[in-house]
Amino acid sequence: MYAILDIETTGGQYNQEGITEIAIYRFDGQNVLDQFISLVNPEREIQNFVVKLTGINQKMLHTAPKFYEIAKRIVEITEDCILVAHNADFDYRILRTEFRRLGFNYQRSSICTVELAKQFFPDSKSYSLGKLVRSLGIPVSDRHRANGDALATLELFKLFLAKDTSKQIITQWVKQDINPSISTRFLHILDDLPTQMGVYYMYNQEGKLLYIGRNKNIKKRVNQHFTSVQKKDLYLQKHTYKVVFELTGNELIAQLKELQEIQLNKPTLNGKRLFRPLSYGLFVKKNKKGYLTLNILPLQHNASHWLSFETLAEGKNTLYELTEQHTLCTKLTGFSSAPHNCYNYTMNKCKGACIDIENLQEYNARVEEALQQYSFKGKTIAILDKGRTLGEKSVILIENGIFLGYGFTNLNFQVSRLNILKNIITQMNDNDKIQHLIQQYLRKHKKPTIISF
């Protein structure tokens, strides 16, 4: 038996949200047997961006039932059911949070239709509910309202069940709330942890910081610490008393925070994993004929270089990518030792710098363009990426090539004004490792937006 669920919330800080609307369809795999749809008075403010998104405002909820008035009905309609939701971790967390405020431990197994969509439609351009169902020809109305989204999720789930000829949904995709082997003394810790990207801090009873980590699913990662038999994790199981966290919205800010927090706090169990030295650099020089050449070489003290790398392979891969993207000559980037023209020239991927037939200034201009692709030298930019909540953006600020820090904003005008950004960011120290992490992230991820000042 399944309970197809969708919840709308007030927005706000993690675990401080309240439910504004809920829709549940009890489904036996063939037919809907029961349904429950209701607005809910959250007894807290609704964020402005949520009002614009859902159309649900404070006035609409004035006479709506409070959660404690509908809690029994929710328990009954979901009894002996597997919860099914689009991004199930979110809906289930919100539901558990509301019940926990009433002193009730609400637990159900769950299935996430986002994960099923990735399994059944791996080439889909988007897994957001609206775009996904439209691409599949499933009608949807009242988007961002609980009933409309729950009905769309129901039709989507019916499609997955029909496609699931090997019955993997039940055998592989049902998520149990807590590992049954975990010690009960850790359950209260896990209850308060998010299933989102961020940095977590593990303390002993005396308040000493034992370990700092990051993960795209904090709850899952801490759960692994509590069930692993590795030496470090056994120590954490014995000594951990409290776990706190900070959501970051994306991997890059999580990496930057983790690095700086470990450098500043030196937790007991964090080794030198994050402090692998930057051993290689991208060096530029002119050959005898004036063409700019690029090479990956070991770093030397105070030697001027454009980019830094932990390994030779990382440096070579980046240089090869730049060579391909900017039609550079493989002889002048160290990938060919042919006596005459390079192989790329015969494939029309090189314009002949290797045999002196390409204009010197034109070739060097392309090299300069390649160097600017990932370097921050002299640049003042803001790197925008996903924030911690819907409608929020993260900002990483670099001024004149120096990393200043990071912040979060919901307002578009803030990201276009440098003086405002400098006021809202959390300042951090700049160093080669920080620059390397940002450059590495930009090489791997194409989603961030970059604004130049």
PDB file of N, CA and C in Angstrom, residues 293-295 319-320 322-324 326-338 340-346 349-355:
ATOM      1  N   THR A 293      54.293  29.220 -25.227  1.00  0.00           N
ATOM      2  CA  THR A 293      54.206  27.781 -24.959  1.00  0.00           C
ATOM      3  C   THR A 293      53.666  27.564 -23.550  1.00  0.00           C
ATOM      4  N   LEU A 294      52.943  26.467 -23.370  1.00  0.00           N
ATOM      5  CA  LEU A 294      52.360  26.116 -22.077  1.00  0.00           C
ATOM      6  C   LEU A 294      52.879  24.757 -21.651  1.00  0.00           C
ATOM      7  N   ASN A 295      53.233  24.631 -20.364  1.00  0.00           N
ATOM      8  CA  ASN A 295      53.719  23.354 -19.852  1.00  0.00           C
ATOM      9  C   ASN A 295      53.300  23.164 -18.401  1.00  0.00           C
ATOM     10  N   LEU A 319      45.271  21.130 -19.110  1.00  0.00           N
ATOM     11  CA  LEU A 319      45.965  21.717 -20.256  1.00  0.00           C
ATOM     12  C   LEU A 319      45.459  21.119 -21.569  1.00  0.00           C
ATOM     13  N   TYR A 320      45.198  19.820 -21.571  1.00  0.00           N
ATOM     14  CA  TYR A 320      44.680  19.183 -22.789  1.00  0.00           C
ATOM     15  C   TYR A 320      43.298  19.740 -23.135  1.00  0.00           C
ATOM     16  N   LEU A 322      42.175  22.744 -22.405  1.00  0.00           N
ATOM     17  CA  LEU A 322      42.377  24.088 -22.948  1.00  0.00           C
ATOM     18  C   LEU A 322      42.914  24.031 -24.374  1.00  0.00           C
ATOM     19  N   THR A 323      43.800  23.079 -24.639  1.00  0.00           N
ATOM     20  CA  THR A 323      44.363  22.911 -25.984  1.00  0.00           C
ATOM     21  C   THR A 323      43.263  22.614 -26.992  1.00  0.00           C
ATOM     22  N   GLU A 324      42.348  21.717 -26.623  1.00  0.00           N
ATOM     23  CA  GLU A 324      41.254  21.340 -27.523  1.00  0.00           C
ATOM     24  C   GLU A 324      40.261  22.491 -27.697  1.00  0.00           C
ATOM     25  N   HIS A 326      40.608  25.725 -27.380  1.00  0.00           N
ATOM     26  CA  HIS A 326      41.103  26.966 -27.978  1.00  0.00           C
ATOM     27  C   HIS A 326      41.959  26.719 -29.217  1.00  0.00           C
ATOM     28  N   THR A 327      41.902  25.519 -29.755  1.00  0.00           N
ATOM     29  CA  THR A 327      42.623  25.151 -30.983  1.00  0.00           C
ATOM     30  C   THR A 327      44.098  25.523 -30.873  1.00  0.00           C
ATOM     31  N   LEU A 328      44.724  25.111 -29.785  1.00  0.00           N
ATOM     32  CA  LEU A 328      46.148  25.373 -29.598  1.00  0.00           C
ATOM     33  C   LEU A 328      46.966  24.239 -30.206  1.00  0.00           C
ATOM     34  N   CYS A 329      48.213  24.498 -30.436  1.00  0.00           N
ATOM     35  CA  CYS A 329      49.104  23.512 -31.049  1.00  0.00           C
ATOM     36  C   CYS A 329      49.638  22.558 -29.979  1.00  0.00           C
ATOM     37  N   THR A 330      49.520  21.251 -30.225  1.00  0.00           N
ATOM     38  CA  THR A 330      49.963  20.271 -29.228  1.00  0.00           C
ATOM     39  C   THR A 330      51.482  20.257 -29.062  1.00  0.00           C
ATOM     40  N   LYS A 331      52.233  20.743 -30.056  1.00  0.00           N
ATOM     41  CA  LYS A 331      53.691  20.855 -29.871  1.00  0.00           C
ATOM     42  C   LYS A 331      54.016  21.980 -28.894  1.00  0.00           C
ATOM     43  N   LEU A 332      53.201  23.034 -28.922  1.00  0.00           N
ATOM     44  CA  LEU A 332      53.460  24.189 -28.061  1.00  0.00           C
ATOM     45  C   LEU A 332      52.814  24.053 -26.685  1.00  0.00           C
ATOM     46  N   THR A 333      52.052  22.968 -26.491  1.00  0.00           N
ATOM     47  CA  THR A 333      51.494  22.697 -25.161  1.00  0.00           C
ATOM     48  C   THR A 333      52.056  21.397 -24.579  1.00  0.00           C
ATOM     49  N   GLY A 334      53.111  20.872 -25.207  1.00  0.00           N
ATOM     50  CA  GLY A 334      53.834  19.741 -24.628  1.00  0.00           C
ATOM     51  C   GLY A 334      53.256  18.369 -24.873  1.00  0.00           C
ATOM     52  N   PHE A 335      52.275  18.255 -25.762  1.00  0.00           N
ATOM     53  CA  PHE A 335      51.658  16.948 -26.008  1.00  0.00           C
ATOM     54  C   PHE A 335      52.194  16.257 -27.263  1.00  0.00           C
ATOM     55  N   SER A 336      53.054  16.924 -27.990  1.00  0.00           N
ATOM     56  CA  SER A 336      53.615  16.327 -29.205  1.00  0.00           C
ATOM     57  C   SER A 336      55.087  16.687 -29.324  1.00  0.00           C
ATOM     58  N   SER A 337      55.879  15.703 -29.739  1.00  0.00           N
ATOM     59  CA  SER A 337      57.309  15.947 -29.986  1.00  0.00           C
ATOM     60  C   SER A 337      57.652  15.648 -31.438  1.00  0.00           C
ATOM     61  N   ALA A 338      56.643  15.732 -32.309  1.00  0.00           N
ATOM     62  CA  ALA A 338      56.861  15.460 -33.736  1.00  0.00           C
ATOM     63  C   ALA A 338      57.902  16.423 -34.301  1.00  0.00           C
ATOM     64  N   HIS A 340      58.136  17.810 -37.224  1.00  0.00           N
ATOM     65  CA  HIS A 340      57.613  18.865 -38.098  1.00  0.00           C
ATOM     66  C   HIS A 340      56.259  19.339 -37.547  1.00  0.00           C
ATOM     67  N   ASN A 341      55.197  19.194 -38.329  1.00  0.00           N
ATOM     68  CA  ASN A 341      53.884  19.617 -37.829  1.00  0.00           C
ATOM     69  C   ASN A 341      53.325  18.599 -36.837  1.00  0.00           C
ATOM     70  N   CYS A 342      52.439  19.082 -35.966  1.00  0.00           N
ATOM     71  CA  CYS A 342      51.796  18.180 -35.007  1.00  0.00           C
ATOM     72  C   CYS A 342      50.671  17.409 -35.696  1.00  0.00           C
ATOM     73  N   TYR A 343      50.228  16.349 -35.041  1.00  0.00           N
ATOM     74  CA  TYR A 343      49.166  15.513 -35.613  1.00  0.00           C
ATOM     75  C   TYR A 343      47.872  16.307 -35.778  1.00  0.00           C
ATOM     76  N   ASN A 344      47.601  17.217 -34.838  1.00  0.00           N
ATOM     77  CA  ASN A 344      46.365  18.002 -34.915  1.00  0.00           C
ATOM     78  C   ASN A 344      46.304  18.871 -36.167  1.00  0.00           C
ATOM     79  N   TYR A 345      47.476  19.253 -36.687  1.00  0.00           N
ATOM     80  CA  TYR A 345      47.493  20.060 -37.914  1.00  0.00           C
ATOM     81  C   TYR A 345      46.921  19.271 -39.085  1.00  0.00           C
ATOM     82  N   THR A 346      47.252  17.981 -39.147  1.00  0.00           N
ATOM     83  CA  THR A 346      46.723  17.134 -40.228  1.00  0.00           C
ATOM     84  C   THR A 346      45.225  16.896 -40.064  1.00  0.00           C
ATOM     85  N   LYS A 349      42.889  20.648 -36.581  1.00  0.00           N
ATOM     86  CA  LYS A 349      42.656  21.121 -35.221  1.00  0.00           C
ATOM     87  C   LYS A 349      43.760  22.066 -34.758  1.00  0.00           C
ATOM     88  N   CYS A 350      44.753  22.268 -35.581  1.00  0.00           N
ATOM     89  CA  CYS A 350      45.844  23.217 -35.319  1.00  0.00           C
ATOM     90  C   CYS A 350      45.996  24.075 -36.564  1.00  0.00           C
ATOM     91  N   LYS A 351      46.225  25.367 -36.363  1.00  0.00           N
ATOM     92  CA  LYS A 351      46.289  26.299 -37.494  1.00  0.00           C
ATOM     93  C   LYS A 351      47.704  26.525 -38.013  1.00  0.00           C
ATOM     94  N   GLY A 352      48.654  25.709 -37.507  1.00  0.00           N
ATOM     95  CA  GLY A 352      49.989  25.744 -38.085  1.00  0.00           C
ATOM     96  C   GLY A 352      51.038  26.513 -37.320  1.00  0.00           C
ATOM     97  N   ALA A 353      50.791  26.783 -36.038  1.00  0.00           N
ATOM     98  CA  ALA A 353      51.822  27.459 -35.244  1.00  0.00           C
ATOM     99  C   ALA A 353      53.078  26.602 -35.145  1.00  0.00           C
ATOM    100  N   CYS A 354      52.906  25.283 -35.195  1.00  0.00           N
ATOM    101  CA  CYS A 354      54.045  24.371 -35.067  1.00  0.00           C
ATOM    102  C   CYS A 354      55.003  24.462 -36.251  1.00  0.00           C
ATOM    103  N   ILE A 355      54.508  24.937 -37.404  1.00  0.00           N
ATOM    104  CA  ILE A 355      55.386  25.072 -38.578  1.00  0.00           C
ATOM    105  C   ILE A 355      55.445  26.534 -39.028  1.00  0.00           C
TER     106      ILE A 355
END
